[in-house]
Amino acid sequence: MRYFQQLAGGINVTPLMNAIQRQPDLWNANTIRTKHPGTAHAEVSDILLRFNDLAEFERTGNPATITDDKECIPYPAWEKLPQVRSIIFDLMRTVEATRLGRVIITKLMPGKTITPHVDQGAPATYFERYQIALQSLPGALFNIGNETVNFRTGDAWWINNEVEHSVVNNSADDRIVMIVDLRCE
Amino acid sequence: MMLTAQVESLTDGLAEIKPLLPRHYEELSLHKDRGVQLDPLYDRYLMKDAVGEVLYVTLRKQGELVGYFVGFIGPALHYASCVTLHSDIYYVVPEHRGDGGGAILFDAVRKEAKRRGARYWMSGDKEHAHLHADRLHMMMGFQKIENVFGLWLED
């Protein structure tokens, strides 16, 4: 496949999923990705663990201060979900990453979609995008270009987010993935 | 409610497809009229899957399996340079017919077969129950190229 590469399977995501389950208030503490006009992620719920500092954006309203920003800072969820660290750092070792960018846990309910889009700015051009499937059942389909993959729970995948992509969740439960942006050089 | 088709592993999905096979058999089998029970050689299917020769595509509705396609893909016996897909079985449960499920299923099969390098897809339907399948094949662009005959030698 050209747009997907599986890096691992069978990652133990249970401790992290249980920690998320115990802290439902973490969802949508920040809706920057899901509420801006024209967003492809309108039907998604997010937990931002590491993301851009939004101070400049809140001051100027200029979206380029987010999309082109290579710096990411920890958000409160980073301290509240320490279970992510072993997963992320194992991934970084696997791909010999030199820098950690965004870390987002994102949930798509059954019957919902992430509409077709191409990622812009540093998350597409500076970082490589990886996804770890925390919960993904048959019918949760990730489309990139002319390729389609159904992640299995515990999978880690590299994905090409510079090509048009979309997600359809036609499975029996929420599709929950952790997005991890890594600089590899 | 949406219908989606996806490529899956027959080995991993065998337990899930098995309960649907009797319905398929009851609806379409001519062997049952001769008292021949459905008894697939599952081990042969798994052997073929283990060497990449099986193409298994499921049709799902909110995660539930409501249809499937099983085919064999690889170099053709007569034309080694032509990777060919042969349909083995395909089925959409009756309660989910008429809403485009067959087309969604076959479209995903075509997409995956092309991605796998197949140049040709041979398929068929049952003469006694071909209305929907015939229409589906024609809509997909298939051409009728062959007649297949059956003879019970005990007669």
XYZ file of C-alpha atoms in Angstrom:
340
model
C 0.000 0.000 0.000
C 1.196 3.492 -0.753
C -0.754 5.519 1.754
C -0.750 3.214 4.758
C 1.912 1.219 6.540
C 1.274 -0.962 9.558
C 4.035 -0.661 12.122
C 2.708 -2.779 14.954
C -0.220 -4.845 16.123
C -1.410 -6.055 19.467
C -0.361 -2.972 21.432
C -1.897 -3.172 24.904
C -4.219 -0.183 24.850
C -6.436 -1.384 27.721
C -4.793 0.718 30.465
C -5.167 3.859 28.370
C -8.731 3.072 27.329
C -9.690 2.454 30.948
C -8.098 5.743 32.008
C -10.113 7.519 29.323
C -13.268 5.728 30.414
C -12.752 6.920 34.012
C -12.322 10.557 32.892
C -15.133 11.350 30.441
C -14.746 15.086 31.065
C -11.521 15.002 29.072
C -13.527 14.790 25.860
C -13.954 18.092 24.032
C -12.215 20.228 26.642
C -10.913 22.023 23.568
C -12.885 22.061 20.323
C -10.470 23.928 18.081
C -10.366 21.058 15.576
C -14.017 20.193 15.554
C -15.834 23.520 15.608
C -14.050 25.802 13.128
C -16.032 26.628 9.959
C -15.675 24.006 7.254
C -14.009 21.469 9.485
C -13.938 17.864 8.276
C -14.074 16.783 11.919
C -17.472 18.165 12.895
C -18.737 14.758 14.031
C -15.630 13.944 16.070
C -14.837 14.311 19.772
C -11.255 15.146 20.712
C -8.890 14.970 23.651
C -5.880 17.203 22.969
C -2.833 15.930 24.850
C -0.166 17.873 22.996
C -1.128 20.644 20.613
C -0.071 24.064 19.428
C -0.130 27.004 21.829
C -3.301 28.835 20.883
C -2.403 32.173 22.517
C -1.307 33.801 19.259
C -4.346 32.483 17.425
C -6.655 33.762 20.130
C -4.953 37.154 19.878
C -4.879 37.478 16.089
C -7.465 35.022 14.774
C -4.928 33.915 12.152
C -5.234 30.110 11.562
C -1.698 29.995 10.135
C -0.429 30.513 13.688
C -1.762 27.014 14.335
C -1.316 25.150 11.078
C 2.265 26.299 10.416
C 3.410 26.057 14.033
C 5.946 23.269 14.622
C 5.940 23.670 18.389
C 3.516 21.694 20.519
C 2.945 22.098 24.233
C 1.396 19.707 26.745
C -2.268 20.241 27.533
C -3.852 19.172 30.853
C -4.787 15.757 29.439
C -1.088 14.948 28.988
C -0.753 14.737 32.785
C -4.097 13.017 33.245
C -3.369 10.190 30.777
C 0.203 9.091 31.577
C -0.667 5.736 29.996
C -0.048 7.257 26.561
C 3.660 7.760 27.189
C 4.877 4.200 26.850
C 2.885 3.793 23.631
C 4.195 7.040 22.174
C 7.811 6.543 23.200
C 7.833 2.970 21.897
C 6.567 4.308 18.593
C 9.217 7.007 18.559
C 11.916 4.389 19.106
C 10.458 2.229 16.354
C 10.569 4.991 13.745
C 13.619 6.790 15.230
C 11.678 9.992 15.663
C 13.537 13.101 16.791
C 10.619 15.278 17.703
C 7.080 14.858 19.068
C 4.327 17.012 17.656
C 0.603 16.790 18.187
C -0.955 14.015 20.222
C -4.718 13.819 19.893
C -7.142 11.118 20.958
C -10.160 11.301 18.710
C -13.503 9.495 18.786
C -15.975 8.917 15.957
C -19.314 7.397 16.901
C -21.038 4.697 14.834
C -22.678 6.047 11.724
C -20.539 9.190 11.707
C -17.910 10.331 9.238
C -14.824 12.448 8.869
C -15.373 14.076 5.507
C -12.740 14.011 2.729
C -9.930 16.493 3.271
C -6.194 17.026 2.922
C -4.212 18.047 5.987
C -2.442 21.387 5.780
C 0.618 22.977 7.335
C 3.189 21.466 9.663
C 1.149 18.320 10.529
C 1.383 17.391 6.859
C 4.666 18.883 5.659
C 6.944 18.841 8.709
C 5.703 15.871 10.716
C 4.848 12.284 9.816
C 1.427 11.204 11.012
C 0.842 7.988 12.906
C -2.305 6.530 14.364
C -2.729 3.984 17.115
C -6.128 2.297 17.119
C -7.425 2.309 20.688
C -10.766 0.888 19.626
C -11.575 -0.030 16.034
C -14.034 -2.696 14.996
C -14.974 -4.171 11.605
C -16.739 -1.513 9.577
C -14.593 1.409 10.749
C -12.976 2.335 7.455
C -10.126 4.756 6.798
C -9.886 5.838 3.165
C -6.808 7.492 1.673
C -6.758 7.960 -2.068
C -7.837 4.653 -3.577
C -6.895 2.610 -0.513
C -9.082 1.595 2.401
C -8.021 0.011 5.679
C -9.901 -1.157 8.734
C -7.562 -0.694 11.699
C -7.778 -3.331 14.382
C -7.626 -2.397 18.021
C -3.983 -2.248 19.063
C -2.635 -1.490 15.584
C -0.126 1.282 14.903
C -0.102 2.706 11.387
C 1.716 5.378 9.419
C -0.672 7.261 7.193
C -0.125 9.731 4.382
C -2.150 12.760 5.416
C -1.009 14.791 2.401
C -3.442 12.802 0.214
C -7.192 13.260 0.467
C -8.545 11.082 3.245
C -11.769 10.362 5.089
C -13.187 7.998 7.682
C -16.513 6.192 7.807
C -17.504 4.460 11.024
C -19.931 1.743 10.056
C -18.941 -0.430 13.006
C -20.840 -1.421 16.121
C -19.014 0.969 18.476
C -16.974 4.158 18.696
C -13.829 4.351 16.615
C -11.140 5.772 18.917
C -7.625 6.437 17.674
C -4.607 8.302 19.006
C -2.995 10.584 16.451
C 0.729 11.049 16.983
C 2.769 13.438 14.846
C 6.475 12.674 14.749
C 9.423 14.312 13.067
C 11.711 11.674 11.579
C 15.056 12.762 10.135
C -28.048 3.591 8.016
C -25.023 3.046 5.854
C -23.683 -0.077 4.178
C -19.929 -0.423 3.731
C -17.719 -3.033 2.158
C -14.231 -3.864 3.301
C -11.482 -6.348 2.581
C -10.972 -8.751 5.457
C -9.162 -11.966 6.222
C -11.244 -15.058 5.584
C -9.164 -16.907 8.143
C -10.005 -14.333 10.796
C -13.622 -14.033 9.685
C -14.504 -17.689 9.121
C -16.376 -18.082 12.401
C -18.455 -15.046 11.562
C -19.416 -16.073 8.030
C -20.318 -19.675 8.899
C -23.780 -18.894 10.349
C -24.779 -17.135 7.111
C -23.811 -20.006 4.821
C -26.872 -22.205 5.535
C -29.189 -19.377 4.444
C -27.172 -18.980 1.272
C -27.329 -22.720 0.675
C -31.085 -22.912 1.286
C -31.771 -20.088 -1.125
C -29.473 -20.983 -3.990
C -28.207 -24.549 -3.810
C -29.315 -27.115 -6.370
C -27.324 -29.797 -4.562
C -29.823 -29.770 -1.726
C -32.470 -31.032 -4.141
C -30.316 -34.155 -4.414
C -29.868 -34.457 -0.700
C -26.308 -33.183 -0.746
C -25.673 -31.261 2.438
C -23.575 -28.117 2.594
C -20.148 -29.228 3.765
C -17.424 -26.802 2.693
C -13.805 -27.874 2.710
C -12.851 -25.098 5.086
C -9.281 -26.366 5.397
C -8.807 -25.934 1.628
C -10.071 -22.368 1.852
C -7.725 -21.642 4.739
C -4.803 -23.173 2.850
C -5.528 -20.923 -0.094
C -5.911 -17.924 2.191
C -2.566 -18.685 3.781
C -0.872 -18.275 0.390
C -2.744 -15.119 -0.515
C -5.113 -16.690 -3.030
C -8.376 -15.731 -1.353
C -10.075 -12.373 -1.729
C -12.698 -11.910 1.000
C -14.821 -8.780 1.089
C -17.570 -8.195 3.621
C -20.667 -6.026 3.490
C -21.509 -4.547 6.878
C -24.260 -2.481 8.417
C -23.191 -0.891 11.697
C -20.621 -3.631 12.108
C -23.014 -6.504 11.394
C -22.076 -8.866 8.572
C -24.908 -8.650 6.013
C -23.130 -9.841 2.891
C -19.894 -11.275 1.613
C -17.802 -12.104 -1.434
C -15.250 -14.879 -1.576
C -13.064 -15.256 -4.639
C -9.760 -16.768 -5.699
C -7.099 -14.492 -7.095
C -3.850 -15.340 -8.803
C -2.236 -16.161 -12.131
C -4.771 -17.884 -14.383
C -4.189 -21.584 -15.027
C -4.150 -21.034 -18.765
C -2.647 -17.562 -18.763
C 0.061 -17.267 -16.140
C 0.765 -13.629 -16.926
C -2.852 -12.620 -16.342
C -3.733 -12.337 -12.667
C -7.382 -13.297 -12.569
C -10.089 -13.178 -9.957
C -12.635 -16.006 -9.937
C -15.808 -15.456 -7.931
C -16.500 -18.364 -5.607
C -19.521 -17.240 -3.578
C -21.225 -13.931 -2.976
C -24.347 -13.144 -1.007
C -26.362 -10.311 0.486
C -28.924 -11.287 3.116
C -32.468 -10.799 1.757
C -33.463 -8.155 4.276
C -30.675 -5.905 2.994
C -31.230 -6.320 -0.727
C -32.511 -3.544 -2.925
C -30.543 -0.786 -1.245
C -27.413 -0.997 -3.353
C -25.552 -3.451 -1.158
C -24.600 -5.710 -4.048
C -23.098 -2.822 -5.974
C -21.211 -1.584 -2.913
C -19.848 -5.095 -2.366
C -18.834 -5.680 -5.975
C -17.322 -2.223 -6.274
C -15.053 -2.931 -3.331
C -14.129 -6.291 -4.852
C -13.206 -4.644 -8.140
C -11.146 -1.992 -6.364
C -9.185 -4.537 -4.350
C -8.722 -6.912 -7.273
C -7.243 -4.084 -9.339
C -5.012 -3.091 -6.462
C -3.806 -6.690 -6.283
C -2.859 -6.533 -9.959
C -5.727 -8.573 -11.351
C -6.557 -7.887 -14.973
C -9.598 -10.085 -15.317
C -12.536 -11.086 -13.151
C -14.621 -14.133 -13.968
C -17.911 -14.468 -12.193
C -21.201 -16.259 -12.524
C -24.696 -16.675 -11.208
C -27.239 -19.423 -10.858
C -29.469 -20.008 -13.868
C -32.468 -20.625 -11.614
C -31.962 -17.506 -9.471
C -30.067 -15.040 -11.580
C -32.308 -11.994 -11.832
C -30.583 -9.705 -9.358
C -27.112 -11.097 -9.906
C -27.454 -10.834 -13.678
C -28.458 -7.198 -13.394
C -25.598 -6.533 -10.990
C -23.014 -8.064 -13.314
C -24.310 -6.149 -16.327
C -24.305 -2.914 -14.368
C -20.680 -3.537 -13.397
C -19.720 -3.971 -17.040
C -19.356 -7.743 -17.203
C -19.925 -9.487 -20.517
C -21.488 -12.918 -20.871
C -18.702 -15.096 -22.243
C -19.352 -18.681 -21.283
C -22.026 -21.233 -20.501
C -21.506 -23.603 -17.614
C -23.316 -26.947 -17.590
C -24.067 -29.430 -14.820
C -24.950 -33.135 -15.079
C -25.842 -35.537 -12.312
C -24.062 -38.694 -13.327
C -26.328 -40.882 -11.255
C -29.224 -40.234 -13.627
